[in-house]
Coordinates of N, CA and C in Angstrom, one line a residue:
X586 N 14.1 38.7 -49.3 CA 13.8 37.9 -48.1 C 14.6 36.6 -48.1
X587 N 15.3 36.3 -47.0 CA 16.1 35.1 -46.8 C 15.7 34.4 -45.5
X588 N 15.2 33.2 -45.6 CA 14.7 32.5 -44.5 C 15.1 31.0 -44.5
X589 N 15.2 30.4 -43.3 CA 15.5 29.0 -43.2 C 14.5 28.2 -44.0
X590 N 14.9 27.1 -44.6 CA 14.0 26.2 -45.4 C 13.2 25.3 -44.5
X591 N 11.9 25.3 -44.8 CA 11.0 24.4 -44.2 C 10.5 23.3 -45.2
X592 N 9.8 22.3 -44.8 CA 9.3 21.3 -45.7 C 8.5 21.9 -46.9
X593 N 7.7 23.0 -46.5 CA 6.9 23.6 -47.6 C 7.8 24.3 -48.6
X594 N 9.0 24.7 -48.3 CA 9.9 25.4 -49.2 C 10.7 24.5 -50.1
X595 N 10.6 23.2 -49.9 CA 11.5 22.3 -50.7 C 11.4 22.4 -52.2
X596 N 10.2 22.5 -52.8 CA 10.1 22.7 -54.2 C 10.8 24.0 -54.7
X597 N 10.6 25.1 -54.0 CA 11.3 26.3 -54.4 C 12.8 26.2 -54.2
X598 N 13.2 25.6 -53.1 CA 14.6 25.4 -52.9 C 15.2 24.6 -54.1
X599 N 14.6 23.5 -54.5 CA 15.1 22.7 -55.6 C 15.1 23.5 -56.9
X600 N 14.1 24.4 -57.1 CA 14.1 25.3 -58.3 C 15.3 26.2 -58.3
X601 N 15.6 26.8 -57.1 CA 16.8 27.7 -57.0 C 18.1 26.9 -57.2
X602 N 18.1 25.6 -56.8 CA 19.3 24.8 -57.0 C 19.6 24.6 -58.5
X603 N 18.6 24.7 -59.3 CA 18.8 24.6 -60.7 C 19.3 25.8 -61.4
X604 N 19.5 26.9 -60.7 CA 20.0 28.1 -61.3 C 21.5 27.9 -61.7
X605 N 22.2 27.1 -60.9 CA 23.6 26.7 -61.2 C 23.8 25.3 -60.7
X606 N 24.0 24.3 -61.6 CA 23.9 22.9 -61.2 C 25.0 22.4 -60.3
X607 N 26.2 22.9 -60.4 CA 27.2 22.3 -59.6 C 27.1 22.6 -58.1
X608 N 27.1 23.8 -57.7 CA 26.9 24.1 -56.3 C 25.4 23.9 -55.9
X609 N 24.5 24.0 -56.9 CA 23.1 23.7 -56.7 C 22.9 22.2 -56.3
X610 N 23.5 21.3 -57.1 CA 23.4 19.9 -56.8 C 24.0 19.6 -55.4
X611 N 25.1 20.3 -55.1 CA 25.7 20.1 -53.7 C 24.6 20.4 -52.6
X612 N 23.9 21.5 -52.8 CA 22.9 21.9 -51.8 C 21.8 20.9 -51.8
X613 N 21.3 20.5 -53.0 CA 20.1 19.7 -53.1 C 20.5 18.3 -52.6
X614 N 21.7 17.8 -52.9 CA 22.1 16.5 -52.4 C 22.1 16.5 -50.9
X615 N 22.6 17.5 -50.3 CA 22.6 17.6 -48.8 C 21.2 17.7 -48.3
X616 N 20.3 18.4 -48.9 CA 19.0 18.5 -48.4 C 18.3 17.2 -48.5
X617 N 18.5 16.5 -49.6 CA 17.9 15.1 -49.7 C 18.5 14.1 -48.7
X618 N 19.7 14.3 -48.4 CA 20.4 13.4 -47.4 C 20.0 13.7 -46.0
X619 N 19.9 14.9 -45.6 CA 19.7 15.3 -44.2 C 18.3 15.8 -43.9
X620 N 17.6 16.4 -44.8 CA 16.3 17.0 -44.5 C 16.5 18.4 -43.9
X621 N 15.4 19.2 -43.9 CA 15.5 20.6 -43.5 C 15.6 20.7 -42.0
X622 N 15.4 19.7 -41.2 CA 15.4 19.8 -39.7 C 16.7 19.3 -39.0
X623 N 17.7 18.8 -39.8 CA 18.9 18.3 -39.1 C 19.7 19.5 -38.6
X624 N 20.1 19.4 -37.3 CA 20.8 20.5 -36.7 C 22.2 20.7 -37.1
X625 N 22.8 19.7 -37.8 CA 24.2 19.7 -38.2 C 24.4 20.5 -39.5
X626 N 23.4 20.8 -40.2 CA 23.5 21.6 -41.5 C 22.4 22.6 -41.5
X627 N 22.5 23.6 -42.4 CA 21.5 24.7 -42.5 C 21.2 24.9 -43.9
X628 N 19.9 25.1 -44.2 CA 19.5 25.4 -45.6 C 18.6 26.7 -45.5
X629 N 18.9 27.6 -46.5 CA 18.2 28.9 -46.6 C 17.7 29.1 -48.0
X630 N 16.6 29.8 -48.1 CA 16.0 30.2 -49.4 C 15.9 31.7 -49.5
X631 N 16.5 32.2 -50.5 CA 16.4 33.7 -50.8 C 15.3 33.9 -51.9
X632 N 14.3 34.7 -51.6 CA 13.3 35.0 -52.5 C 13.4 36.5 -53.0
X633 N 13.0 36.7 -54.3 CA 12.7 38.0 -54.8 C 11.3 38.1 -55.1
X634 N 10.5 38.8 -54.2 CA 9.1 38.7 -54.3 C 8.7 37.3 -53.9
X635 N 8.0 36.6 -54.8 CA 7.6 35.2 -54.5 C 8.5 34.2 -55.2
X636 N 9.5 34.7 -56.0 CA 10.3 33.8 -56.8 C 11.5 33.4 -56.1
X637 N 11.9 32.1 -56.2 CA 13.2 31.6 -55.6 C 14.4 32.1 -56.3
X638 N 15.2 33.0 -55.7 CA 16.3 33.6 -56.3 C 17.6 32.8 -55.9
X639 N 17.7 32.2 -54.8 CA 18.9 31.5 -54.4 C 18.6 30.4 -53.3
X640 N 19.4 29.3 -53.5 CA 19.4 28.2 -52.5 C 20.8 28.3 -51.8
X641 N 20.7 28.3 -50.5 CA 22.0 28.4 -49.7 C 22.1 27.1 -48.8
X642 N 23.3 26.6 -48.7 CA 23.6 25.4 -47.9 C 24.8 25.7 -47.0
X643 N 24.7 25.6 -45.7 CA 25.8 25.9 -44.8 C 26.1 24.6 -44.1
X644 N 27.4 24.2 -44.3 CA 27.9 23.0 -43.6 C 29.2 23.4 -42.9
X645 N 29.3 23.3 -41.6 CA 30.5 23.8 -40.9 C 30.5 25.3 -41.1
X646 N 31.7 25.8 -41.6 CA 31.8 27.3 -41.9 C 31.8 27.6 -43.4
X647 N 31.3 26.6 -44.2 CA 31.4 26.8 -45.7 C 29.9 27.0 -46.2
X648 N 29.7 28.1 -46.9 CA 28.4 28.4 -47.4 C 28.4 28.2 -48.9
X649 N 27.5 27.3 -49.4 CA 27.4 27.1 -50.9 C 26.1 27.7 -51.4
X650 N 26.2 28.3 -52.5 CA 25.1 29.1 -53.0 C 24.8 28.8 -54.5
X651 N 23.6 28.5 -54.9 CA 23.1 28.5 -56.3 C 22.1 29.7 -56.4
X652 N 22.4 30.6 -57.3 CA 21.6 31.8 -57.4 C 21.5 32.3 -58.8
X653 N 20.5 33.2 -59.1 CA 20.5 33.9 -60.3 C 20.8 35.4 -59.9
X654 N 20.6 36.3 -60.9 CA 20.9 37.7 -60.7 C 20.0 38.4 -59.7
X655 N 18.9 37.8 -59.3 CA 17.9 38.4 -58.4 C 18.3 38.3 -56.9
X656 N 19.3 37.4 -56.6 CA 19.6 37.2 -55.2 C 20.3 38.4 -54.7
X657 N 19.9 38.9 -53.5 CA 20.4 40.1 -52.9 C 21.7 39.8 -52.1
X658 N 22.8 40.3 -52.5 CA 24.1 40.0 -51.8 C 24.1 40.6 -50.4
X659 N 23.4 41.7 -50.2 CA 23.3 42.3 -48.8 C 22.8 41.3 -47.8
X660 N 21.7 40.6 -48.2 CA 21.1 39.6 -47.3 C 22.0 38.4 -47.1
X661 N 22.7 38.0 -48.1 CA 23.6 36.9 -48.0 C 24.8 37.3 -47.1
X662 N 25.3 38.5 -47.3 CA 26.4 39.0 -46.5 C 26.1 39.0 -45.0
X663 N 24.8 39.5 -44.7 CA 24.4 39.5 -43.3 C 24.3 38.1 -42.7
X664 N 23.9 37.2 -43.5 CA 23.9 35.8 -43.0 C 25.3 35.3 -42.8
X665 N 26.2 35.6 -43.7 CA 27.6 35.1 -43.5 C 28.2 35.7 -42.2
X666 N 27.9 36.9 -42.0 CA 28.5 37.5 -40.7 C 27.8 36.9 -39.5
X667 N 26.5 36.7 -39.5 CA 25.8 36.2 -38.4 C 26.2 34.7 -38.1
X668 N 26.5 33.9 -39.1 CA 26.8 32.5 -38.9 C 28.3 32.3 -38.9
X669 N 29.1 33.3 -39.0 CA 30.6 33.2 -38.9 C 31.1 32.3 -40.0
X670 N 30.6 32.6 -41.2 CA 31.1 31.8 -42.4 C 32.5 32.2 -42.7
X671 N 33.3 31.2 -43.1 CA 34.7 31.4 -43.4 C 35.0 31.3 -44.9
X672 N 34.1 30.6 -45.7 CA 34.2 30.3 -47.1 C 32.9 30.4 -47.7
X673 N 32.8 31.1 -48.9 CA 31.5 31.1 -49.7 C 31.8 30.6 -51.1
X674 N 31.1 29.6 -51.5 CA 31.2 29.1 -52.9 C 30.0 29.4 -53.7
X675 N 30.2 30.2 -54.8 CA 29.1 30.6 -55.6 C 29.5 31.0 -57.0
X676 N 28.7 31.7 -57.8 CA 29.1 32.1 -59.1 C 30.0 33.3 -58.9
X677 N 30.8 33.6 -60.0 CA 31.8 34.6 -59.9 C 31.2 36.0 -59.7
X678 N 30.1 36.3 -60.4 CA 29.5 37.6 -60.2 C 29.1 37.9 -58.8
X679 N 28.4 36.9 -58.2 CA 28.0 37.1 -56.8 C 29.2 37.1 -55.8
X680 N 30.2 36.3 -56.2 CA 31.4 36.3 -55.3 C 32.0 37.7 -55.2
X681 N 32.2 38.3 -56.3 CA 32.7 39.7 -56.3 C 31.8 40.7 -55.6
X682 N 30.5 40.5 -55.7 CA 29.6 41.4 -55.0 C 29.7 41.2 -53.5
X683 N 29.9 39.9 -53.1 CA 30.0 39.6 -51.6 C 31.3 40.1 -51.1
X684 N 32.4 40.0 -51.9 CA 33.7 40.5 -51.5 C 33.6 42.0 -51.2
X685 N 32.9 42.7 -52.0 CA 32.8 44.2 -51.8 C 32.1 44.5 -50.5
X686 N 31.3 43.6 -50.0 CA 30.6 43.8 -48.7 C 31.3 43.2 -47.5
X687 N 32.1 42.1 -47.8 CA 32.6 41.4 -46.6 C 34.2 41.4 -46.6
X688 N 34.8 41.9 -47.7 CA 36.3 41.8 -47.8 C 36.7 40.4 -48.1
X689 N 37.9 40.0 -47.7 CA 38.4 38.7 -47.9 C 39.1 38.5 -49.3
X690 N 39.5 37.3 -49.6 CA 40.3 37.0 -50.8 C 39.5 36.0 -51.6
X691 N 39.7 36.0 -52.9 CA 38.9 35.1 -53.8 C 39.8 34.2 -54.7
X692 N 39.2 33.2 -55.2 CA 39.7 32.3 -56.2 C 38.6 32.0 -57.2
X693 N 39.0 31.7 -58.4 CA 38.0 31.5 -59.4 C 38.6 30.7 -60.6
X694 N 37.7 29.9 -61.2 CA 38.0 29.2 -62.5 C 36.7 28.8 -63.1
X695 N 36.7 27.8 -63.9 CA 35.5 27.4 -64.8 C 34.6 26.4 -64.1
X696 N 33.3 26.6 -64.3 CA 32.4 25.5 -64.3 C 32.5 24.8 -65.6
X697 N 32.4 23.4 -65.6 CA 32.5 22.7 -66.9 C 31.5 21.7 -67.0
X698 N 31.0 21.5 -68.3 CA 29.9 20.5 -68.5 C 30.4 19.6 -69.7
X699 N 30.1 18.3 -69.6 CA 30.5 17.3 -70.6 C 29.7 17.5 -71.9
X700 N 30.4 17.7 -73.0 CA 29.8 17.9 -74.3 C 30.2 16.8 -75.3
X701 N 31.0 15.8 -74.9 CA 31.5 14.8 -75.8 C 30.5 13.7 -76.1
X702 N 31.0 12.7 -76.8 CA 30.3 11.5 -77.1 C 30.1 10.6 -76.0
X703 N 29.2 9.6 -76.1 CA 29.1 8.6 -75.0 C 30.4 8.0 -74.7
X704 N 30.8 7.9 -73.4 CA 32.1 7.4 -73.0 C 32.2 5.9 -73.1
X705 N 33.3 5.5 -73.8 CA 33.6 4.1 -73.9 C 35.0 3.8 -73.3
X706 N 35.3 2.6 -72.9 CA 36.6 2.3 -72.4 C 36.6 1.1 -71.5
X707 N 37.8 0.6 -71.2 CA 37.9 -0.5 -70.2 C 38.3 0.1 -68.9
X708 N 37.5 -0.1 -67.9 CA 37.7 0.5 -66.6 C 37.7 -0.6 -65.5
X709 N 38.2 -1.8 -65.9 CA 38.2 -2.9 -64.9 C 39.1 -2.7 -63.7
X710 N 40.0 -1.7 -63.8 CA 40.9 -1.5 -62.7 C 40.3 -0.5 -61.7
X711 N 39.0 -0.1 -61.9 CA 38.3 0.8 -61.0 C 37.2 0.1 -60.3
X712 N 37.1 0.2 -59.0 CA 36.2 -0.5 -58.2 C 35.5 0.4 -57.2
X713 N 34.3 0.0 -56.6 CA 33.7 0.8 -55.6 C 34.7 1.0 -54.4
X714 N 34.7 2.2 -53.9 CA 35.7 2.6 -52.9 C 35.5 2.1 -51.6
X715 N 36.6 1.7 -50.9 CA 36.6 1.3 -49.5 C 37.0 2.6 -48.8
X716 N 36.2 3.1 -47.9 CA 36.4 4.5 -47.4 C 37.8 4.7 -46.7
X717 N 38.3 3.8 -45.9 CA 39.6 4.0 -45.3 C 40.7 4.1 -46.3
X718 N 40.6 3.3 -47.3 CA 41.6 3.3 -48.4 C 41.5 4.6 -49.2
X719 N 40.3 5.0 -49.5 CA 40.0 6.2 -50.3 C 40.5 7.4 -49.5
X720 N 40.2 7.5 -48.2 CA 40.7 8.6 -47.3 C 42.2 8.7 -47.3
X721 N 42.9 7.5 -47.2 CA 44.4 7.6 -47.2 C 44.9 8.1 -48.5
X722 N 44.2 7.7 -49.6 CA 44.7 8.1 -51.0 C 44.5 9.6 -51.1
X723 N 43.4 10.1 -50.6 CA 43.2 11.6 -50.7 C 44.2 12.3 -49.9
X724 N 44.5 11.8 -48.7 CA 45.5 12.5 -47.9 C 46.9 12.4 -48.4
X725 N 47.2 11.3 -49.1 CA 48.6 11.2 -49.7 C 48.7 12.1 -51.0
X726 N 47.5 12.4 -51.5 CA 47.6 13.1 -52.8 C 47.8 14.6 -52.8
X727 N 47.3 15.2 -51.7 CA 47.3 16.7 -51.7 C 47.2 17.2 -50.2
X728 N 47.9 18.3 -50.0 CA 47.9 18.9 -48.7 C 46.5 19.3 -48.2
X729 N 45.7 19.8 -49.1 CA 44.4 20.2 -48.8 C 43.6 19.1 -48.0
X730 N 43.7 17.9 -48.5 CA 43.0 16.8 -47.8 C 43.6 16.5 -46.5
X731 N 44.9 16.7 -46.3 CA 45.5 16.4 -45.0 C 45.1 17.5 -44.0
X732 N 44.9 18.7 -44.4 CA 44.6 19.8 -43.5 C 43.1 20.0 -43.3
X733 N 42.3 19.5 -44.2 CA 40.9 19.9 -44.2 C 39.9 18.7 -43.9
X734 N 40.4 17.5 -44.0 CA 39.5 16.3 -43.8 C 39.8 15.7 -42.5
X735 N 38.8 15.3 -41.8 CA 38.8 14.5 -40.6 C 38.0 13.3 -40.8
X736 N 38.6 12.1 -40.6 CA 37.9 10.9 -41.2 C 36.5 10.7 -40.7
X737 N 36.3 10.9 -39.4 CA 35.0 10.6 -38.8 C 33.9 11.4 -39.5
X738 N 34.1 12.7 -39.6 CA 33.1 13.6 -40.2 C 33.0 13.3 -41.7
X739 N 34.1 13.2 -42.4 CA 34.1 12.9 -43.8 C 33.4 11.6 -44.1
X740 N 33.7 10.5 -43.5 CA 33.1 9.2 -43.8 C 31.6 9.2 -43.4
X741 N 31.2 9.9 -42.3 CA 29.8 9.9 -41.9 C 29.0 10.6 -42.9
X742 N 29.4 11.7 -43.4 CA 28.7 12.5 -44.4 C 28.6 11.7 -45.7
X743 N 29.8 11.1 -46.2 CA 29.8 10.4 -47.4 C 28.9 9.1 -47.3
X744 N 29.0 8.4 -46.2 CA 28.2 7.2 -46.1 C 26.7 7.6 -46.2
X745 N 26.3 8.7 -45.6 CA 24.9 9.1 -45.7 C 24.5 9.3 -47.1
X746 N 25.3 10.1 -47.8 CA 25.0 10.4 -49.2 C 24.9 9.1 -50.1
X747 N 25.9 8.2 -49.9 CA 26.0 6.9 -50.6 C 24.7 6.1 -50.3
X748 N 24.4 6.0 -49.0 CA 23.2 5.1 -48.6 C 21.9 5.7 -49.2
X749 N 21.9 7.0 -49.5 CA 20.7 7.5 -50.1 C 20.7 7.5 -51.6
X750 N 21.8 6.9 -52.2 CA 21.9 6.8 -53.7 C 22.2 8.2 -54.3
X751 N 22.8 9.1 -53.6 CA 23.1 10.4 -54.1 C 24.5 10.7 -54.5
X752 N 25.4 9.8 -54.0 CA 26.8 10.0 -54.3 C 27.4 8.6 -54.5
X753 N 28.6 8.5 -55.2 CA 29.3 7.3 -55.4 C 30.8 7.6 -55.3
X754 N 31.5 6.6 -54.7 CA 33.0 6.8 -54.6 C 33.7 5.5 -55.1
X755 N 34.8 5.8 -55.8 CA 35.5 4.7 -56.4 C 37.0 4.8 -56.2
X756 N 37.7 3.6 -56.3 CA 39.2 3.6 -56.1 C 39.8 2.9 -57.4
X757 N 40.9 3.4 -57.8 CA 41.7 2.9 -58.9 C 42.8 2.1 -58.3
X758 N 43.0 0.8 -58.8 CA 44.0 -0.1 -58.2 C 45.0 -0.4 -59.3
X759 N 46.2 -0.6 -58.8 CA 47.4 -1.0 -59.6 C 48.3 -1.9 -58.8
X760 N 48.6 -3.1 -59.2 CA 49.5 -4.0 -58.5 C 49.0 -4.3 -57.1
X761 N 47.7 -4.4 -56.9 CA 47.1 -4.7 -55.7 C 47.0 -3.6 -54.7
X762 N 47.4 -2.4 -55.1 CA 47.4 -1.2 -54.2 C 46.4 -0.2 -54.8
X763 N 45.8 0.6 -53.9 CA 44.9 1.7 -54.3 C 45.8 2.9 -54.6
X764 N 45.8 3.4 -55.9 CA 46.6 4.5 -56.3 C 45.9 5.7 -56.7
X765 N 44.6 5.7 -56.7 CA 43.8 6.8 -57.1 C 42.3 6.7 -56.7
X766 N 41.6 7.8 -56.8 CA 40.2 7.8 -56.3 C 39.5 8.9 -57.1
X767 N 38.2 8.7 -57.1 CA 37.3 9.8 -57.7 C 35.9 9.5 -57.3
X768 N 35.1 10.5 -57.3 CA 33.7 10.4 -56.8 C 32.7 11.1 -57.7
X769 N 31.5 10.7 -57.6 CA 30.3 11.5 -58.0 C 29.8 12.1 -56.7
X770 N 30.2 13.4 -56.5 CA 30.0 14.0 -55.2 C 28.6 14.4 -55.0
X771 N 27.9 14.7 -56.0 CA 26.5 15.2 -55.8 C 25.7 15.0 -57.1
X772 N 24.4 14.9 -57.0 CA 23.5 14.7 -58.2 C 22.3 15.6 -58.0
X773 N 21.7 15.9 -59.1 CA 20.3 16.4 -59.1 C 19.6 15.7 -60.3
X774 N 18.4 16.3 -60.7 CA 17.7 15.6 -61.7 C 18.3 15.7 -63.1
X775 N 19.2 16.7 -63.2 CA 19.9 16.9 -64.5 C 21.3 16.4 -64.6
X776 N 22.0 16.4 -63.5 CA 23.5 16.2 -63.6 C 24.0 15.3 -62.5
X777 N 25.3 14.9 -62.7 CA 26.1 14.3 -61.7 C 27.4 15.1 -61.7
X778 N 27.9 15.4 -60.5 CA 29.1 16.2 -60.4 C 30.3 15.4 -60.0
X779 N 31.4 15.5 -60.8 CA 32.6 14.7 -60.6 C 33.5 15.5 -59.6
X780 N 34.1 14.9 -58.6 CA 35.0 15.6 -57.7 C 35.8 14.6 -57.0
X781 N 36.7 15.2 -56.2 CA 37.7 14.4 -55.3 C 38.4 13.4 -56.2
X782 N 38.9 13.8 -57.4 CA 39.7 12.9 -58.2 C 41.2 13.2 -57.8
X783 N 41.8 12.1 -57.4 CA 43.2 12.2 -56.8 C 44.0 11.0 -57.2
X784 N 45.3 11.2 -57.4 CA 46.2 10.1 -57.7 C 47.4 10.3 -56.7
X785 N 47.9 9.2 -56.2 CA 49.1 9.3 -55.2 C 50.3 9.8 -56.0
X786 N 51.2 10.5 -55.3 CA 52.3 11.1 -56.1 C 53.2 10.2 -57.0
X787 N 53.4 9.0 -56.5 CA 54.3 8.1 -57.3 C 53.7 7.5 -58.6
X788 N 52.4 7.8 -58.7 CA 51.7 7.3 -60.0 C 51.1 8.5 -60.8
X789 N 51.6 9.7 -60.6 CA 51.2 10.8 -61.4 C 51.9 10.8 -62.7
X790 N 51.3 11.7 -63.6 CA 51.9 11.9 -65.0 C 51.8 10.6 -65.8
X791 N 50.8 9.8 -65.5 CA 50.5 8.6 -66.3 C 49.1 8.6 -66.9
X792 N 48.5 9.7 -66.8 CA 47.1 9.8 -67.3 C 46.0 9.2 -66.5
X793 N 46.3 8.9 -65.2 CA 45.4 8.2 -64.4 C 44.2 9.1 -63.9
X794 N 44.5 10.3 -63.7 CA 43.4 11.2 -63.3 C 42.4 11.3 -64.4
X795 N 42.8 11.4 -65.7 CA 41.9 11.4 -66.8 C 41.2 10.1 -67.0
X796 N 41.9 9.0 -66.7 CA 41.2 7.7 -66.7 C 40.1 7.6 -65.7
X797 N 40.3 8.1 -64.5 CA 39.3 8.1 -63.5 C 38.1 9.0 -63.9
X798 N 38.4 10.1 -64.4 CA 37.4 11.1 -64.9 C 36.5 10.5 -66.0
X799 N 37.2 9.8 -66.9 CA 36.4 9.2 -68.0 C 35.5 8.1 -67.5
X800 N 35.9 7.3 -66.5 CA 35.1 6.3 -65.9 C 33.9 7.0 -65.2
X801 N 34.1 8.1 -64.5 CA 33.0 8.8 -63.8 C 32.0 9.4 -64.9
X802 N 32.5 9.9 -66.0 CA 31.6 10.3 -67.1 C 30.7 9.2 -67.5
X803 N 31.3 8.0 -67.7 CA 30.5 6.9 -68.1 C 29.5 6.5 -67.1
X804 N 29.8 6.5 -65.8 CA 28.8 6.2 -64.8 C 27.7 7.2 -64.8
X805 N 28.0 8.5 -64.9 CA 26.9 9.5 -64.9 C 26.1 9.4 -66.1
X806 N 26.7 9.1 -67.3 CA 25.9 8.9 -68.5 C 24.9 7.7 -68.3
X807 N 25.4 6.7 -67.6 CA 24.6 5.5 -67.4 C 23.3 5.8 -66.6
X808 N 23.4 6.9 -65.8 CA 22.3 7.3 -65.0 C 21.3 8.2 -65.8
X809 N 21.7 8.5 -67.0 CA 20.9 9.4 -67.8 C 21.0 10.8 -67.5
X810 N 22.2 11.2 -66.9 CA 22.4 12.5 -66.4 C 23.6 13.1 -67.2
X811 N 23.8 14.4 -67.0 CA 24.9 15.1 -67.7 C 26.1 15.3 -66.7
X812 N 27.3 14.9 -67.1 CA 28.5 15.0 -66.2 C 28.9 16.5 -66.2
X813 N 29.2 17.0 -64.9 CA 29.7 18.3 -64.7 C 30.8 18.3 -63.7
X814 N 31.7 19.3 -63.7 CA 32.7 19.4 -62.7 C 33.2 20.8 -62.6
X815 N 34.0 21.0 -61.6 CA 34.7 22.3 -61.3 C 36.2 22.2 -61.7
X816 N 36.6 23.0 -62.6 CA 38.1 23.1 -62.9 C 38.8 23.9 -61.8
X817 N 39.8 23.2 -61.2 CA 40.4 23.9 -60.0 C 41.1 25.1 -60.4
X818 N 41.7 25.2 -61.6 CA 42.3 26.5 -62.1 C 42.3 26.5 -63.6
X819 N 42.5 27.6 -64.2 CA 42.2 27.8 -65.6 C 43.1 26.8 -66.5
X820 N 44.3 26.6 -66.1 CA 45.2 25.8 -66.9 C 44.8 24.4 -67.0
X821 N 44.2 23.8 -65.9 CA 43.8 22.4 -66.0 C 42.5 22.2 -66.8
X822 N 41.8 23.3 -67.1 CA 40.6 23.2 -67.9 C 40.9 22.6 -69.3
X823 N 42.1 22.9 -69.8 CA 42.5 22.3 -71.1 C 42.6 20.8 -71.1
X824 N 43.0 20.2 -69.9 CA 43.0 18.8 -69.8 C 41.5 18.2 -69.9
X825 N 40.6 18.9 -69.2 CA 39.2 18.5 -69.2 C 38.6 18.7 -70.6
X826 N 39.0 19.7 -71.3 CA 38.6 19.9 -72.7 C 38.9 18.7 -73.6
X827 N 40.1 18.1 -73.4 CA 40.6 17.0 -74.1 C 39.7 15.7 -73.9
X828 N 39.1 15.7 -72.7 CA 38.2 14.6 -72.4 C 36.8 14.8 -73.0
X829 N 36.4 16.1 -73.2 CA 35.1 16.4 -73.8 C 34.3 17.4 -73.0
X830 N 34.9 18.0 -72.0 CA 34.2 19.1 -71.2 C 34.4 20.4 -71.9
X831 N 33.4 21.3 -71.6 CA 33.5 22.7 -72.1 C 33.1 23.6 -70.9
X832 N 33.7 24.8 -70.9 CA 33.4 25.8 -69.8 C 31.9 26.2 -70.0
X833 N 31.3 26.5 -68.8 CA 29.9 26.9 -68.8 C 29.6 27.9 -67.7
X834 N 30.6 28.8 -67.6 CA 30.5 29.9 -66.5 C 31.7 29.8 -65.6
X835 N 31.8 30.7 -64.7 CA 32.9 30.8 -63.7 C 32.4 30.7 -62.3
X836 N 33.1 29.9 -61.5 CA 32.8 29.9 -60.1 C 33.7 30.8 -59.3
X837 N 33.3 31.2 -58.1 CA 34.1 32.0 -57.3 C 34.1 31.5 -55.8
X838 N 35.2 31.5 -55.2 CA 35.3 31.1 -53.7 C 35.8 32.4 -53.0
X839 N 35.1 32.8 -52.0 CA 35.5 33.9 -51.2 C 35.9 33.4 -49.8
X840 N 37.1 33.7 -49.4 CA 37.7 33.3 -48.1 C 37.7 34.5 -47.2
X841 N 37.1 34.3 -46.0 CA 36.9 35.4 -45.0 C 37.8 35.1 -43.8

């Protein structure tokens, strides 16, 4: 059974979000920021019997899923068709099952969790982000941000999450200019997820991405939570290993 989330379903939705903390915290952060009745986003709960098997969060045409092995891919595929989903973010096992039903192409790499010591260091060059400067830095850093982000929608969503204490955004400065950025993109009761780490092209290959990531590890540890992140591809996982992260499963993205 897969149904829209109501206020009565929130405890079970949160339990399903804990099946996989990275995409699960994305869904839970959105639910805490928007609530189950906001028409701009959609939340669904998949049950197996009475047990919460999957939490689903649909924003635009991107469906994020936290699930265990009990989630029925047929029900999720039917939802994806009905809601005209173009991208599904989930665990790799479910991603492959959904591809067999929906077609499309996939991408995959590691979920990673921090297993290192308490983070120490001087991060005086990193300050709370000013959103227009952060947005410009993201767009300068990678084509994805130029083609997928629109400032009004991006800033509105981020401001909502920040105002609720669910996300944080920072900027790295050098010589009076913003040269990098990084965020705690989502949180749950166990973890904070690091994302949107970017450095402008002329300041790459100086270790600045690692510097920003270490700062965000320190911030999440100060919250009493575990830092987690998504490795964009397998080769970059080695860089995160050097900081203290370890793989803890594989994610999959299905593009339809």
